[in-house]
mmCIF file of C-alpha atoms in Angstrom:
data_model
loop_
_atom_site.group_PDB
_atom_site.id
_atom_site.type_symbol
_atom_site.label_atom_id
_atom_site.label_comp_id
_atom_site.label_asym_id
_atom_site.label_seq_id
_atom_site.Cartn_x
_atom_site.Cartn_y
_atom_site.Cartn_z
ATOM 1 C CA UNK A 1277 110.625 130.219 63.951
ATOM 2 C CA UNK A 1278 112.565 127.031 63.153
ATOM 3 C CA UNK A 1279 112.248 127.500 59.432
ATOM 4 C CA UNK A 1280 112.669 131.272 59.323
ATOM 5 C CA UNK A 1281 116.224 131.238 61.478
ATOM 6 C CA UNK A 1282 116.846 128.718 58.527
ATOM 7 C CA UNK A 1283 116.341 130.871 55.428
ATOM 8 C CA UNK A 1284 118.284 133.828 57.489
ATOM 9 C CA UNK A 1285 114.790 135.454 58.257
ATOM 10 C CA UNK A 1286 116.486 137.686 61.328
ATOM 11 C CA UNK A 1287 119.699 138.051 59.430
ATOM 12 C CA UNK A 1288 118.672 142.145 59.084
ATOM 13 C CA UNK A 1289 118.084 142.270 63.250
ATOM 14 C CA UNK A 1290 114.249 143.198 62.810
ATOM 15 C CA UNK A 1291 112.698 139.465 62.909
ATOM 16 C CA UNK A 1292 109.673 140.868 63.811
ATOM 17 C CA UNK A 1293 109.342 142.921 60.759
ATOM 18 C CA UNK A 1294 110.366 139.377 58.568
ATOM 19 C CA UNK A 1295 108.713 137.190 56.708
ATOM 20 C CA UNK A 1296 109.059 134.049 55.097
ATOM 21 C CA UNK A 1297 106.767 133.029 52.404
ATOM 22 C CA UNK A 1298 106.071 129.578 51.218
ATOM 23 C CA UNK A 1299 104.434 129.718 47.770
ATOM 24 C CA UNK A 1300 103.979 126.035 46.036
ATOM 25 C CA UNK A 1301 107.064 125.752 43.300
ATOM 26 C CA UNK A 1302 109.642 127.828 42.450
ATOM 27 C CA UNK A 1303 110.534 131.232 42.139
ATOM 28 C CA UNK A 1304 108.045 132.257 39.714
ATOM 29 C CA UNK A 1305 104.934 130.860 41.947
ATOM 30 C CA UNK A 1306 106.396 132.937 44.904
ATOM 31 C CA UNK A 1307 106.881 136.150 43.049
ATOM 32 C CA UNK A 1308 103.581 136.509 41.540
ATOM 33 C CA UNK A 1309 102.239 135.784 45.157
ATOM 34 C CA UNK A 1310 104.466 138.925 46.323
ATOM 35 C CA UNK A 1311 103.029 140.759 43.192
ATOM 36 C CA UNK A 1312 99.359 140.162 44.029
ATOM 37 C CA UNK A 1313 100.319 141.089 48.019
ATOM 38 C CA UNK A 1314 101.554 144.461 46.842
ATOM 39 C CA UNK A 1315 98.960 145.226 45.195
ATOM 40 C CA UNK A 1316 100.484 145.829 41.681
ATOM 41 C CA UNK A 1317 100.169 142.473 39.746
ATOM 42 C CA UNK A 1318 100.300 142.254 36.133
ATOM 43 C CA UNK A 1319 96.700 143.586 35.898
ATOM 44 C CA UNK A 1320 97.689 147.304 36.668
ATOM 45 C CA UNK A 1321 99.646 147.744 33.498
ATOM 46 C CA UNK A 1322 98.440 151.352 33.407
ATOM 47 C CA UNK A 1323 101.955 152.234 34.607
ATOM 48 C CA UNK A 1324 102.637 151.359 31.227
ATOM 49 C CA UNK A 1325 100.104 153.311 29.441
ATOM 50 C CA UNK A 1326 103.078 155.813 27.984
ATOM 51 C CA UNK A 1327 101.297 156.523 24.709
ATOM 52 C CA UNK A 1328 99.517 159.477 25.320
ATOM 53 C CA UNK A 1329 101.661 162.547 24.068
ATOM 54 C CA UNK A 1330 101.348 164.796 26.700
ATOM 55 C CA UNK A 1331 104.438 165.090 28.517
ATOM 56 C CA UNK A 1332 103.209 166.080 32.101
ATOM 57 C CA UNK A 1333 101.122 162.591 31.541
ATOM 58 C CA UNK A 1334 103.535 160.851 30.774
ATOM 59 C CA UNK A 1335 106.141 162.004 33.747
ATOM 60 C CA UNK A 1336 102.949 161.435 36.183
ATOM 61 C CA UNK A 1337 102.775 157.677 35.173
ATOM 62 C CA UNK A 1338 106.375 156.760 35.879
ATOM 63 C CA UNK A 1339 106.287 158.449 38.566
ATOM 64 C CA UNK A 1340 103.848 156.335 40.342
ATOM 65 C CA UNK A 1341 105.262 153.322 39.174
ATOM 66 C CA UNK A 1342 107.130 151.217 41.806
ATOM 67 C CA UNK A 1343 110.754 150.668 41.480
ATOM 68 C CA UNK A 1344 112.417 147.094 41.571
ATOM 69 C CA UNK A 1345 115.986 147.163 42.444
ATOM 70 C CA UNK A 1346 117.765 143.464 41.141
ATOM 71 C CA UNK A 1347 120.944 142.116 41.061
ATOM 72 C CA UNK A 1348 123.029 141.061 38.053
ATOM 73 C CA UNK A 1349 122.754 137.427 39.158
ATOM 74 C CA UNK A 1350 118.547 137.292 38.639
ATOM 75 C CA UNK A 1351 116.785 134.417 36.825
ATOM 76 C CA UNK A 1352 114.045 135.039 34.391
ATOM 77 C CA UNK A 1353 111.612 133.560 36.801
ATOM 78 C CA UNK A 1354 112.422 136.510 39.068
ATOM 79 C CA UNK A 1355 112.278 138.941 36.616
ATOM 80 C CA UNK A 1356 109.891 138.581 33.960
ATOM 81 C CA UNK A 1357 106.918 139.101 36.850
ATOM 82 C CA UNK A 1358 108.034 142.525 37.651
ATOM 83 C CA UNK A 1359 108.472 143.461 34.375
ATOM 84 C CA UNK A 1360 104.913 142.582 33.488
ATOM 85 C CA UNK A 1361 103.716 143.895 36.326
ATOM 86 C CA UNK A 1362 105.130 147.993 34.890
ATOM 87 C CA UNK A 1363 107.314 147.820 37.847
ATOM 88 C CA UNK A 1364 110.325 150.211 36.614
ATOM 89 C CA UNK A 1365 113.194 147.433 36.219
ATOM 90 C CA UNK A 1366 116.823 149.092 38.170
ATOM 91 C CA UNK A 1367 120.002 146.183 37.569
ATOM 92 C CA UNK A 1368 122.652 147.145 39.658
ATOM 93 C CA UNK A 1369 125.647 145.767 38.433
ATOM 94 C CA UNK A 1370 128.475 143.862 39.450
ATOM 95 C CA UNK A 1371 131.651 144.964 40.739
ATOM 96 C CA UNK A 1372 134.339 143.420 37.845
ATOM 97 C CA UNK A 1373 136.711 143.886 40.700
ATOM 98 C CA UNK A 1374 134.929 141.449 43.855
ATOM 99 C CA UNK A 1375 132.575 139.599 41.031
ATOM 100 C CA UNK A 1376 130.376 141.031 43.839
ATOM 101 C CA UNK A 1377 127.307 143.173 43.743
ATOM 102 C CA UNK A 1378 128.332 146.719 43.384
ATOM 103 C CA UNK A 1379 127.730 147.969 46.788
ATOM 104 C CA UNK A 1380 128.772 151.993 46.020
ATOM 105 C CA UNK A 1381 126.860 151.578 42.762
ATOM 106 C CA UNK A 1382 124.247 150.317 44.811
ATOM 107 C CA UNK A 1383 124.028 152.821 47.435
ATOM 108 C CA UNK A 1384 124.280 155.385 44.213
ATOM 109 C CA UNK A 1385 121.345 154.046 42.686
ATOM 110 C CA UNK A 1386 119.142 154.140 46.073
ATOM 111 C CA UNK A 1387 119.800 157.531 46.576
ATOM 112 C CA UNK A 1388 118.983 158.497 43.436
ATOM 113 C CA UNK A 1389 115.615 160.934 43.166
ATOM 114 C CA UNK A 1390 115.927 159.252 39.242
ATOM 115 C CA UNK A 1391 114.422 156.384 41.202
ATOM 116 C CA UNK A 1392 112.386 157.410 44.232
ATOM 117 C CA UNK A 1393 114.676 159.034 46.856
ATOM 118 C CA UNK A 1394 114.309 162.618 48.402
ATOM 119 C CA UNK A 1395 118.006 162.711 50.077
ATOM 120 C CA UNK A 1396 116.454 165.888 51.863
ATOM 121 C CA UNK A 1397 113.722 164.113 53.809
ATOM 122 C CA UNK A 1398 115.431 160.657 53.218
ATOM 123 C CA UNK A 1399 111.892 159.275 52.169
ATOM 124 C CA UNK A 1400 110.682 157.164 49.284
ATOM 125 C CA UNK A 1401 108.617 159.254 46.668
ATOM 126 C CA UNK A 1402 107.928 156.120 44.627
ATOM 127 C CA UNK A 1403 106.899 152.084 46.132
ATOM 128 C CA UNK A 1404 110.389 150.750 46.046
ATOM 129 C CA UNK A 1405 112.064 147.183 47.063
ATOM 130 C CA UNK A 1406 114.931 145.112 46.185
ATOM 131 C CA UNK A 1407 114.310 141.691 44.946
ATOM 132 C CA UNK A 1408 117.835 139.939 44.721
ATOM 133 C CA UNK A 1409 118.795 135.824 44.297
ATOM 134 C CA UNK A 1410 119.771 134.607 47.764
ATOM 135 C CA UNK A 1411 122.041 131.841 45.330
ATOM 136 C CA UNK A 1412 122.385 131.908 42.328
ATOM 137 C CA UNK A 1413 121.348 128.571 40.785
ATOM 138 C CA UNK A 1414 123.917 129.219 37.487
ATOM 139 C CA UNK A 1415 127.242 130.090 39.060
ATOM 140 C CA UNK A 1416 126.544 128.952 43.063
ATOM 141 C CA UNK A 1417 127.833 132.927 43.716
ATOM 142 C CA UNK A 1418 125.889 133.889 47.087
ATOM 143 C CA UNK A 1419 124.574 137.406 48.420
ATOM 144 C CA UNK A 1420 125.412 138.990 50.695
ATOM 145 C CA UNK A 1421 122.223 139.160 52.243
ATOM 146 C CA UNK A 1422 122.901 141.561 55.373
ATOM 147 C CA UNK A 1423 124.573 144.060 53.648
ATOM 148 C CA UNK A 1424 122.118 144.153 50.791
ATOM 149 C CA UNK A 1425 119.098 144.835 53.133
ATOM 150 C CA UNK A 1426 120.529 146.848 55.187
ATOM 151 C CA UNK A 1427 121.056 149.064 52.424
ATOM 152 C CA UNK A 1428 117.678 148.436 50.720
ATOM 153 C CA UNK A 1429 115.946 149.834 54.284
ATOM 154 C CA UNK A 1430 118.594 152.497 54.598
ATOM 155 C CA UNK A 1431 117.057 154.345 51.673
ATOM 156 C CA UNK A 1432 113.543 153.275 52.590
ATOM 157 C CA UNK A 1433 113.429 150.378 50.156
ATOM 158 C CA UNK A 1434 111.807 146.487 50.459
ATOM 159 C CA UNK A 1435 114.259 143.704 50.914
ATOM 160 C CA UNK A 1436 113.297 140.097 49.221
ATOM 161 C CA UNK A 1437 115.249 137.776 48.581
ATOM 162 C CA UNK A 1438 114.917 134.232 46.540
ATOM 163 C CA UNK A 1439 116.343 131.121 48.347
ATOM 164 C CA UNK A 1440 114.688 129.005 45.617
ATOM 165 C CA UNK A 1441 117.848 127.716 44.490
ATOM 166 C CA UNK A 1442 118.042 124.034 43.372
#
């Protein structure tokens, strides 16, 4: 309890549904942990498997793929684990404006069908979850957590974020 009020485990107001995961050192440790708990580590590249020339094939694999939704702040150890896992890679980018995550660009994205969003049911189609730096380690620019999970479960997407900053 003491170390998850720490890391801002309850900052989304559903502790219960939180977790905090300790996963030896560094980023890269803890997301191929996350990887192998979801079920789609690198070993289920057949997301990939794009070289077949039938169309309806081909539309049917990406469309089972899960989506990962990442900031423009993420480190390679964050992101070179979900791109070897065939995870379909989403940046959203940052407003030039705040120097901010792009929250309307964000919300734009989620609700995308492009990535996994029926707006008429409001359910995910496709596994989807945001996987954003907490801190970033290069530039000391922080999240804003709240707002970026809130939005993340809004459009019935994962929240994780990376406090691994040095």
């Amino acid at each position: 309890q003491i170390v998850a009020e720490s890391v801002n485990a309850k900052i989304t107001g559903k502790a219960a549904l939180d977790v905090v995961m300790f996963a030896g050192s560094g980023t890269t440790s803890a997301v191929q942990l996350l990887l192998d708990c979801l079920g789609i580590s690198n070993n289920n590249n057949h997301y990939m498997d794009n070289d077949d020339d039938d169309p309806q094939k081909k539309k049917k694999n990406n469309n089972s793929r899960p989506v990962v939704f990442v900031g423009p702040y993420e480190h390679h150890s964050n992101l070179l684990p979900w791109r070897e896992s065939g995870a379909e890679i989403v940046s959203i980018p940052e407003n030039p404006m705040t120097q901010t995550i792009d929250y309307e660009k964000m919300k734009e994205i989620l609700q995308s069908d492009q990535y996994g969003y029926d707006s008429i049911t409001g359910q995910a189609t496709r596994f989807r979850m945001g996987t954003f730096t907490a801190a970033s380690n290069v530039d000391g620019k922080v999240a804003n957590v709240k707002r970026i999970a809130s939005l993340l479960h809004q459009y019935s997407a994962l929240a994780f974020f990376d406090y691994a900053t040095g």
